Coordinates of C-alpha atoms in Angstrom, one line a residue:
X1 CA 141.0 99.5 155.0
X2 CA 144.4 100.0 156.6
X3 CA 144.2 102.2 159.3
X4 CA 148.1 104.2 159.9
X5 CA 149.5 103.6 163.2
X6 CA 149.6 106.3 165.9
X7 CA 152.7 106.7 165.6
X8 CA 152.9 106.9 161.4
X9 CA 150.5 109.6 161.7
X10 CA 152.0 111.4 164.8
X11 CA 155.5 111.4 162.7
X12 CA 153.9 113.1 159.7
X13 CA 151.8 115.5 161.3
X14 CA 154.7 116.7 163.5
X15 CA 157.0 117.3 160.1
X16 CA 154.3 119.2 158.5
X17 CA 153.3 121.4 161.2
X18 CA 154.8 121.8 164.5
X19 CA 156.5 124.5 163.2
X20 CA 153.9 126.0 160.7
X21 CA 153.9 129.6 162.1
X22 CA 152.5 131.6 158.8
X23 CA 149.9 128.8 156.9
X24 CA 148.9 129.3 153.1
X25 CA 146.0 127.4 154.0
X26 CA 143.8 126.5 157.0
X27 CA 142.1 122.8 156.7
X28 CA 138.9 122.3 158.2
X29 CA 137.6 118.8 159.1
X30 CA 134.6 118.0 161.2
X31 CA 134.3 114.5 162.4
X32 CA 131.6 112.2 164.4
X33 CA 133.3 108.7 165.3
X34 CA 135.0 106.5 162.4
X35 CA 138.2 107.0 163.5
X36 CA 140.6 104.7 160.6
X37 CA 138.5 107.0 158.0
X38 CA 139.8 110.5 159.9
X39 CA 143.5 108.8 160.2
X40 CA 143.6 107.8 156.8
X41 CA 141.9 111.4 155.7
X42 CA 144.8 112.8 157.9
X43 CA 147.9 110.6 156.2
X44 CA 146.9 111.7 152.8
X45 CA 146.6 115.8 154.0
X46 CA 149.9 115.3 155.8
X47 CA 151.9 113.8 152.7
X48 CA 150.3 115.7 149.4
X49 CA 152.3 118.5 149.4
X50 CA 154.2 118.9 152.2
X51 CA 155.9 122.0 151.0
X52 CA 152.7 123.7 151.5
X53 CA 152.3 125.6 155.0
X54 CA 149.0 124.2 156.6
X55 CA 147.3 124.9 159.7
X56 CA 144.7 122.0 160.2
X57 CA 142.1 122.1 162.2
X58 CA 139.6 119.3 163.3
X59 CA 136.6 119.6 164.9
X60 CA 135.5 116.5 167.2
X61 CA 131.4 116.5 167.3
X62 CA 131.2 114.7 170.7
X63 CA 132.8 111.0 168.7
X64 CA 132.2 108.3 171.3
X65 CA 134.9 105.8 169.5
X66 CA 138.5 106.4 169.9
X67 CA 138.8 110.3 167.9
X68 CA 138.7 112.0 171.3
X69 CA 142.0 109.4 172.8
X70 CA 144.1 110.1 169.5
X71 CA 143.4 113.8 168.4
X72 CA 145.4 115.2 171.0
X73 CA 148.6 113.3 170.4
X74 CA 148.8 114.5 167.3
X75 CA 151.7 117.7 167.3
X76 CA 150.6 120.6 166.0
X77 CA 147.0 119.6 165.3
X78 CA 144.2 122.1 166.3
X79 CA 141.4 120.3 168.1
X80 CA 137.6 121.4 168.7
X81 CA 135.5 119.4 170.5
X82 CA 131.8 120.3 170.4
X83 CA 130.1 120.4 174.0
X84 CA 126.8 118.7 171.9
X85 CA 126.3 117.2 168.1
X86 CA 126.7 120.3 165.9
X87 CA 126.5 119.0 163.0
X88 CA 128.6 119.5 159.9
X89 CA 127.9 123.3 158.9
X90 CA 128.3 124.4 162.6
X91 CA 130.9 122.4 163.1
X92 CA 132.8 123.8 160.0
X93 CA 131.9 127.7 160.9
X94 CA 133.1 127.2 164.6
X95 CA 137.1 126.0 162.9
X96 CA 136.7 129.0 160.4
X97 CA 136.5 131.2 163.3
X98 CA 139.9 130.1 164.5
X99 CA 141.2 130.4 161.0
X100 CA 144.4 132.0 160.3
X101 CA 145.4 131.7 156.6
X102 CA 144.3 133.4 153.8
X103 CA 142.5 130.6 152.6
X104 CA 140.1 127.6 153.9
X105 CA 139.6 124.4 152.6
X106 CA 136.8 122.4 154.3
X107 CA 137.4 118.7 154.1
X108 CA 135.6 115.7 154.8
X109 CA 136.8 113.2 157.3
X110 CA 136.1 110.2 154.7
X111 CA 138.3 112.2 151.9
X112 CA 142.0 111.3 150.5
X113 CA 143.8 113.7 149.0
X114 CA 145.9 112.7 145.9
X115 CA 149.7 114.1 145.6
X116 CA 149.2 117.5 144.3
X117 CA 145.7 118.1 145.0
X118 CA 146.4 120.8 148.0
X119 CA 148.9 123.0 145.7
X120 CA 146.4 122.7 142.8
X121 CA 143.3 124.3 144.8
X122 CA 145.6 126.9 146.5
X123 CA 147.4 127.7 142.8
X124 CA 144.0 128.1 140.9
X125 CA 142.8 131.0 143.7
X126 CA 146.0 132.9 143.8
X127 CA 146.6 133.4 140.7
X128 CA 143.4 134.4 139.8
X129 CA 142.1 137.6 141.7
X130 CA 138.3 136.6 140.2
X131 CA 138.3 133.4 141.9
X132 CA 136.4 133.4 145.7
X133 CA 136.0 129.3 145.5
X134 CA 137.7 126.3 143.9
X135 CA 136.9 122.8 144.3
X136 CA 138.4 119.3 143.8
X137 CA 137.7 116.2 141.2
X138 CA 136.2 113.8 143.2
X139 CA 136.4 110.0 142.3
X140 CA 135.4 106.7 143.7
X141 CA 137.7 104.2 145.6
X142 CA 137.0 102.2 142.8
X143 CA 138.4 105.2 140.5
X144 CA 135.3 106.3 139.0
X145 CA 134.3 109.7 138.3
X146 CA 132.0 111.0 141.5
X147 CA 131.8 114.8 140.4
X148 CA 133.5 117.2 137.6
X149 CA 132.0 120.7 139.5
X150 CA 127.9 120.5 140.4
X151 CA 124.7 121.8 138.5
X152 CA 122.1 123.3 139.9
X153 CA 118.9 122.9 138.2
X154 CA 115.7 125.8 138.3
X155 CA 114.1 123.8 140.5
X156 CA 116.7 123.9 143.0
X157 CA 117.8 120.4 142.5
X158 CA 121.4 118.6 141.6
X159 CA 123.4 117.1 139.3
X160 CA 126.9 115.8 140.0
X161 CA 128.3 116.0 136.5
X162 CA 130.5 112.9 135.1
X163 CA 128.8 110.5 137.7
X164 CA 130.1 107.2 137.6
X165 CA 132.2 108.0 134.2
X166 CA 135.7 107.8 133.2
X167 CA 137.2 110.5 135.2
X168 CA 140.5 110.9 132.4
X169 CA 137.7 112.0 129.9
X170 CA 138.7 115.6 127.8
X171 CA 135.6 116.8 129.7
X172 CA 136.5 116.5 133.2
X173 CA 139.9 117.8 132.4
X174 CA 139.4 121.5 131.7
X175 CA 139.0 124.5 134.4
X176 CA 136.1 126.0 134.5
X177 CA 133.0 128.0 136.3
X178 CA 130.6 125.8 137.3
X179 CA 127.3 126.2 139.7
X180 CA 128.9 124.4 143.0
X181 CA 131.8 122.5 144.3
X182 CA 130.8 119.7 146.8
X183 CA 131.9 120.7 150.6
X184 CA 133.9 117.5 150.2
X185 CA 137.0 119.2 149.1
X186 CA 136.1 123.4 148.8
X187 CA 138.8 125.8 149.3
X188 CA 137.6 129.5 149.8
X189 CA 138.9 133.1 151.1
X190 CA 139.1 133.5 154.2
X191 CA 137.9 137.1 154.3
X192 CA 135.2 136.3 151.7
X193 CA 133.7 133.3 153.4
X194 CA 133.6 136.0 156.6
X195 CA 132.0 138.4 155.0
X196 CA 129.5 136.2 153.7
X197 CA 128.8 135.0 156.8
X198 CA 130.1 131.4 156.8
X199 CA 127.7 128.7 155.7
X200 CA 124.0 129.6 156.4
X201 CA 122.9 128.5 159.5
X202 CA 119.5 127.9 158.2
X203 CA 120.6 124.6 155.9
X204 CA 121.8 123.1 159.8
X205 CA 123.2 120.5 160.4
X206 CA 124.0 119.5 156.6
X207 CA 122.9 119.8 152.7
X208 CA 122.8 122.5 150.3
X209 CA 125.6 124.6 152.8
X210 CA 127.9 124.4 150.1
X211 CA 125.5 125.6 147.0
X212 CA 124.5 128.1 148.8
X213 CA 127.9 129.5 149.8
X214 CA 129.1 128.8 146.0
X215 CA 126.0 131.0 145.3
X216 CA 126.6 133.7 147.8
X217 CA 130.2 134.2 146.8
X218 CA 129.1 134.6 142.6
X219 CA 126.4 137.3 144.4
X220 CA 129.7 138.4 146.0
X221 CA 130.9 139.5 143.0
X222 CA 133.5 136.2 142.8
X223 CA 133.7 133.2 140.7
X224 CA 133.1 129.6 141.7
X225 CA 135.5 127.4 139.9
X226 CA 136.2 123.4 139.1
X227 CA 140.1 122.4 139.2
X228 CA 140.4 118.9 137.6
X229 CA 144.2 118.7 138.7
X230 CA 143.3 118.4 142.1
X231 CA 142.0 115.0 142.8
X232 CA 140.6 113.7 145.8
X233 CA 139.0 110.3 146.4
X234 CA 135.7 110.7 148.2
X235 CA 134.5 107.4 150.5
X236 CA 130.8 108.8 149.8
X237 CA 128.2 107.8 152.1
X238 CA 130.8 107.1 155.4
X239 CA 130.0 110.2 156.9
X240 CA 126.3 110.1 156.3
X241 CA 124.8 107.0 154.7
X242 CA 123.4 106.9 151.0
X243 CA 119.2 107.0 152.2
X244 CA 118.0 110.3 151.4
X245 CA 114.7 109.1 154.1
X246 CA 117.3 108.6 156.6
X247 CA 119.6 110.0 159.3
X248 CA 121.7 113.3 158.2
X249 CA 120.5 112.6 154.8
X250 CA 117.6 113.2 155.2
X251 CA 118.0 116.9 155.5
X252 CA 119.1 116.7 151.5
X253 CA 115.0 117.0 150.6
X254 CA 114.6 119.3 154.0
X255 CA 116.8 121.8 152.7
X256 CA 115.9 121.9 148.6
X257 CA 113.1 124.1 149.2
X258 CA 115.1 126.5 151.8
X259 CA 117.3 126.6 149.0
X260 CA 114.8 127.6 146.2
X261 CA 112.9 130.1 148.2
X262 CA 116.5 132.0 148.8
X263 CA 117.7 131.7 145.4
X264 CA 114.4 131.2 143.4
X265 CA 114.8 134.6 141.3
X266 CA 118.6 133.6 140.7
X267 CA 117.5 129.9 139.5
X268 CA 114.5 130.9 137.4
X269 CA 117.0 133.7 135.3
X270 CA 119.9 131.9 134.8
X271 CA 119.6 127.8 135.4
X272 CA 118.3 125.2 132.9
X273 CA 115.2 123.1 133.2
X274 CA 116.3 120.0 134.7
X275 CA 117.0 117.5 131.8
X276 CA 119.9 115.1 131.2
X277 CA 119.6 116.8 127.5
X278 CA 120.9 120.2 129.1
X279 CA 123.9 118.3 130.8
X280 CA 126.2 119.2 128.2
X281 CA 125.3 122.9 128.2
X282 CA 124.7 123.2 131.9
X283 CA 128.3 122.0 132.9
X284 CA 129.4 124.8 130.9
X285 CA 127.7 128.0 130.4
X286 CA 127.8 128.7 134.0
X287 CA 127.1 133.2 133.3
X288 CA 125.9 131.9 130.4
X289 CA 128.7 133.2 128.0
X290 CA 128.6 132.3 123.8
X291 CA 131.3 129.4 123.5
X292 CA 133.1 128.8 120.0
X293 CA 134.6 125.7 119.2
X294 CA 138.0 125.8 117.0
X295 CA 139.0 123.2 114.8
X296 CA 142.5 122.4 113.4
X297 CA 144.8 119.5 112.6
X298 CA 146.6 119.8 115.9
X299 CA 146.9 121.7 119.5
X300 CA 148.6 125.2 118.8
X301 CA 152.2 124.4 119.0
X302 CA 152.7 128.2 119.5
X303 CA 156.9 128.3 119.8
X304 CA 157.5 126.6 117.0
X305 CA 155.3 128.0 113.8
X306 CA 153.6 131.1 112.5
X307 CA 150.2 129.4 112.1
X308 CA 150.4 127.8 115.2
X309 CA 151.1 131.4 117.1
X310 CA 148.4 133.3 115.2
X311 CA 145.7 130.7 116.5
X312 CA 147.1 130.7 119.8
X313 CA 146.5 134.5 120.3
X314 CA 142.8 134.2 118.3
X315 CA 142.3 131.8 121.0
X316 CA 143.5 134.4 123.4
X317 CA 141.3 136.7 121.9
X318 CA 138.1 134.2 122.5
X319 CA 138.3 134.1 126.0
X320 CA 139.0 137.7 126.7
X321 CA 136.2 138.8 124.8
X322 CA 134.1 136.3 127.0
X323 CA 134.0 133.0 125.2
X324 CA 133.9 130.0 126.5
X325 CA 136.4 128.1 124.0
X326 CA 136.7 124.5 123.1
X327 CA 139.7 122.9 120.9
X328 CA 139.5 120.0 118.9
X329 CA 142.6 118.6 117.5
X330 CA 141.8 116.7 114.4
X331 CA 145.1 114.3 115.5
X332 CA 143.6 113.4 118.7
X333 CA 146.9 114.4 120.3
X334 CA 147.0 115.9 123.8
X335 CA 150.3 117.0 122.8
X336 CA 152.2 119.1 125.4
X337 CA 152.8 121.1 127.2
X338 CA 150.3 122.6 124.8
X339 CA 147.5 121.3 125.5
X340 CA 148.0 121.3 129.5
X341 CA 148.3 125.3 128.9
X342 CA 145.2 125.4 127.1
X343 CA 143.2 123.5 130.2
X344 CA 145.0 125.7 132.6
X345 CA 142.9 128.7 130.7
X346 CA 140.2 126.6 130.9
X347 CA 139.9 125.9 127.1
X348 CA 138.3 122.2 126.9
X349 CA 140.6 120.3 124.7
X350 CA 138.7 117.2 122.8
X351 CA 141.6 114.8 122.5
X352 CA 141.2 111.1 122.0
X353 CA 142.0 108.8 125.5
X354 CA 142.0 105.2 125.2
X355 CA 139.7 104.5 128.0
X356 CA 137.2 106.7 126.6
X357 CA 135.9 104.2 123.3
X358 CA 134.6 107.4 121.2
X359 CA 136.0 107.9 117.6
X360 CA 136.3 111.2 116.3
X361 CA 133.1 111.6 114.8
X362 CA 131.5 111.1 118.0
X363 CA 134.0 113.6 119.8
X364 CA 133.0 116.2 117.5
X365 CA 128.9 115.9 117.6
X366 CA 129.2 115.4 121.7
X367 CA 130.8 119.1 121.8
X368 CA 128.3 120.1 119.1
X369 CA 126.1 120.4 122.0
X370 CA 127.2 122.9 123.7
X371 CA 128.5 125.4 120.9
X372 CA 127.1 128.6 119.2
X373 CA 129.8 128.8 116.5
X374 CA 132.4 126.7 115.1
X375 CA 135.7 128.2 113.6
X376 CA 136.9 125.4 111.3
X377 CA 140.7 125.6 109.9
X378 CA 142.4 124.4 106.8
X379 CA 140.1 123.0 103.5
X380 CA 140.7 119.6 104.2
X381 CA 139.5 119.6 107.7
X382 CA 136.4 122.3 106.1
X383 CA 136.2 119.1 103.4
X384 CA 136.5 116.8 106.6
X385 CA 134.4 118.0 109.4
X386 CA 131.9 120.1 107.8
X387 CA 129.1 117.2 106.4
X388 CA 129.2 116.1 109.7
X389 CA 128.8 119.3 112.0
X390 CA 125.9 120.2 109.3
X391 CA 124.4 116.9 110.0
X392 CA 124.2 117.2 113.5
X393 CA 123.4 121.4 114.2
X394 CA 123.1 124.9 112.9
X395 CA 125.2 126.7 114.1
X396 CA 127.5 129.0 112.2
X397 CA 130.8 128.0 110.5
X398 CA 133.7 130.4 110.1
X399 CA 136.1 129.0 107.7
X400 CA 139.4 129.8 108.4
X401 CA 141.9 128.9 105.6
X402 CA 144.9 129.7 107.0
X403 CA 146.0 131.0 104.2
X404 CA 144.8 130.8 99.9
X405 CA 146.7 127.3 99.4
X406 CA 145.9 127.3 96.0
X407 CA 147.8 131.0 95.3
X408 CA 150.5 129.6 97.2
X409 CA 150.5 126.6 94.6
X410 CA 150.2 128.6 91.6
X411 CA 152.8 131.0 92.5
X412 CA 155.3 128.1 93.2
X413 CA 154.6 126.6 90.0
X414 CA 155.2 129.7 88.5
X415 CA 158.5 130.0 89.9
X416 CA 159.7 126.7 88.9
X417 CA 158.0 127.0 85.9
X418 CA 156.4 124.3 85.6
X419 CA 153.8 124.3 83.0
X420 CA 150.9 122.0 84.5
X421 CA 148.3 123.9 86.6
X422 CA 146.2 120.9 87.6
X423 CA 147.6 120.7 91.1
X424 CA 146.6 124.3 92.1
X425 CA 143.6 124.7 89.8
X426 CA 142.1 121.7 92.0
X427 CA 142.8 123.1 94.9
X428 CA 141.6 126.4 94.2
X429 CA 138.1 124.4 93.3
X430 CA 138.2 122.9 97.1
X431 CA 138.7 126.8 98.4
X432 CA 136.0 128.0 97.2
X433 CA 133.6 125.0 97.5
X434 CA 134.5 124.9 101.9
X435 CA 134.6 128.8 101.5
X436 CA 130.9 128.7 99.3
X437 CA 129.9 126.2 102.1
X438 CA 130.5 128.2 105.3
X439 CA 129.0 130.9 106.6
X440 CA 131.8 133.3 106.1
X441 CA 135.7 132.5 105.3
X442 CA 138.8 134.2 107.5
X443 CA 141.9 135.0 105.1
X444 CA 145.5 135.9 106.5
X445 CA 145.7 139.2 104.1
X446 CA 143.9 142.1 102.2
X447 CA 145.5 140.6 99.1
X448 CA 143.7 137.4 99.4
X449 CA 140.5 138.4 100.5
X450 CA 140.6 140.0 96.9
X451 CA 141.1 137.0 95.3
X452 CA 138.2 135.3 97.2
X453 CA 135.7 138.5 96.6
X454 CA 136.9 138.1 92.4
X455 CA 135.9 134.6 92.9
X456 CA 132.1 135.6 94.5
X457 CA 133.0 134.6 98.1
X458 CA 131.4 137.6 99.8
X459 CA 131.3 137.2 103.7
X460 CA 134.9 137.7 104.6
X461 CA 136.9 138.6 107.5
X462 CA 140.9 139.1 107.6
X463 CA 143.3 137.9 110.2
X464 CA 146.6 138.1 110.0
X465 CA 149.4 135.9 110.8

């Protein structure tokens, strides 16, 4: 590792906030010794974003290496130092005292911020008035996937989800609620963690602090939420080793049952069994809310065509009535800046990513998984898809045909005139065989449902463009 000079990080902390007088966000990291991890922590918080306003604060927990010689050289730079070994939760409630932006984000020594990770955290939470936390990506030096967002099990134990995977994935790339965000990288309200207290000083000096703030602030009446464009690498196991038996660590097994005795009647209601089976669903359904997958040939290009701005606002419609929606372009295509809208609104889009190895059959039964209804566009994705998602589940299928192709067909062929009704005699026979097939069929207009209800297609809805 190459630890920045004194004078490279002295340089960069004194452009970024000598003369900070009004901070968007206060940055809270505790540190015990391993001073090259803090300074390279430090380098990446000072060059991220340096058009954010930052107030950062680091608390020194009695370090007997060379922290307590070069914190104080460093301009602007609030430094704690604990009179004994506080610990990280203490340690982290004494700088949130001293706070004075809006927002904190508590930071591990042995993190490194990406560029854009700071302004991603502090964007999710402000514009969002539902939000009370938001937490990072966190990968590997090696640039594997440590942690999408945590689960919580009903037994009070975790799960960091994507562990060790691809961290470009479709499934990693979305916003969304989720049970936890590590303590690693967590950005919360200043007045909300207050009022809740801070971290509970019962899970001293370390472990299950940041669940059980995550859990406080839903019982709050706020949202705890994953933001995949904020990326931090996390040099797990620096701070505190990897040996559960051991050290700090040990206090991970200590503080389970704290943790399920405080939160038992929350876990038992609304948290899955622990199972990898319940992965899919469990990264999720956090408030367990009905999700809908939508099927069509390509992201809603919205702007540019009438079909494309009718999904967009059914999709719209889907989340303010509650779903949870997932989009599956039958192209593969993360086409944009379509598709980066839809993430921002935390709609999972299932494109196709080169690292990732899985065809588009296997795209479709994976988000199967965690579905309760699938709204399928256009007969020759119903012709395409349907086998398959029939195969593989049960739930319902709303047919959505965009509009009556085969009317379409005859009426052109009428106004040519053009004498052969093959073309649009088949298609009409694919229509009705997706629409007979489904479990009800969406039409654009009254007109059309008729033709569907002459043709004994009963369970119909209309939509129009």
């Amino acid at each position: 590792m190459t630890v920045p000079g004194e004078d490279t990080l002295a340089a960069s902390s004194r452009l970024r906030l000598v003369s900070v007088s009004a901070p968007s966000v206060s940055v809270v990291i505790p540190v015990f010794n391993q001073w090259g991890v803090t300074a390279r922590c430090l380098k990446s918080l000072f060059e991220c974003d340096p058009d954010v306003a930052i107030q950062v604060i680091v608390v020194d927990d009695v370090s007997s290496d060379e922290t307590p010689g070069h914190l104080p050289r460093l301009p602007g730079v609030d430094v704690l130092r604990n009179g004994s070994n506080q610990g990280f939760l203490r340690s982290c409630n004494r700088a949130a005292s001293i706070a004075t932006a809006p927002y904190i984000l508590f930071l591990n020594n042995d993190t490194e911020l990406a560029e854009g990770a700071l302004r991603a955290l502090l964007e999710r939470i402000q514009n969002d008035d539902s939000i009370g936390v938001v937490g990072s990506k966190l990968v590997y030096p090696d640039g594997r996937l440590q942690e999408a967002g945590g689960i919580i099990w009903s037994d009070a134990s975790g799960w960091n989800y994507g562990r060790f995977d691809a961290p470009q994935k479709p499934e990693y790339a979305f916003s969304r609620d989720v049970d936890y965000v590590s303590g690693a990288s967590l950005l919360v309200s200043t007045d909300l963690f207050r009022s809740i207290g801070g971290f509970d000083d019962r899970y001293a000096p370390a472990y299950y602090e940041d669940a059980d703030l995550c859990f406080a602030v839903r019982a709050a009446g706020k949202r705890v939420v994953f933001e995949p464009r904020s990326v931090v690498t996390h040099y797990e196991g620096v701070s505190s080793g990897t040996d559960i038996s051991t050290g700090v660590k040990r206090y991970q097994e200590i503080n389970k049952p704290k943790f399920l005795d405080k939160w038992g009647d929350v876990l038992a209601s609304e948290h899955l069994a622990p199972d990898a089976s319940n992965v899919a669903r469990a990264a999720r359904y956090r408030g367990r809310r009905r999700s809908i997958l939508v099927i069509d040939s390509y992201v809603p290009l919205h702007d540019r065509e009438a079909g494309s701005n009718r999904l967009h606002h059914l999709v719209t419609g889907f989340i303010e009535n509650g779903y949870r929606v997932a989009f599956f372009p039958e192209n593969g295509v993360a086409m944009e800046p379509y598709t980066s809208e839809l993430l921002s609104r935390g709609v999972e889009v299932l494109y196709s990513d080169s690292a990732d190895g899985r065809d588009w059959r296997t795209l479709l039964v994976d988000a199967l998984k965690a579905v309760d209804i699938v709204w399928l566009c256009r007969p020759e994705l119903c012709c395409k898809c349907l086998p398959l998602i029939r195969e593989h589940s049960n739930v319902p299928v709303l047919y959505d045909t965009i509009d009556l192709h085969h009317v379409r067909m005859r009426m052109q062929a009428a106004h040519e005139n053009k004498n052969d009704d093959t073309a649009w005699k088949h298609m009409q026979e694919i229509e009705l065989a997706c629409a007979a097939a489904a479990d009800a069929t969406i039409v654009v207009t009254d007109e059309e449902a008729a033709v569907m209800r002459a043709a004994g297609i009963d369970v119909i809805g209309v939509v129009p463009t």
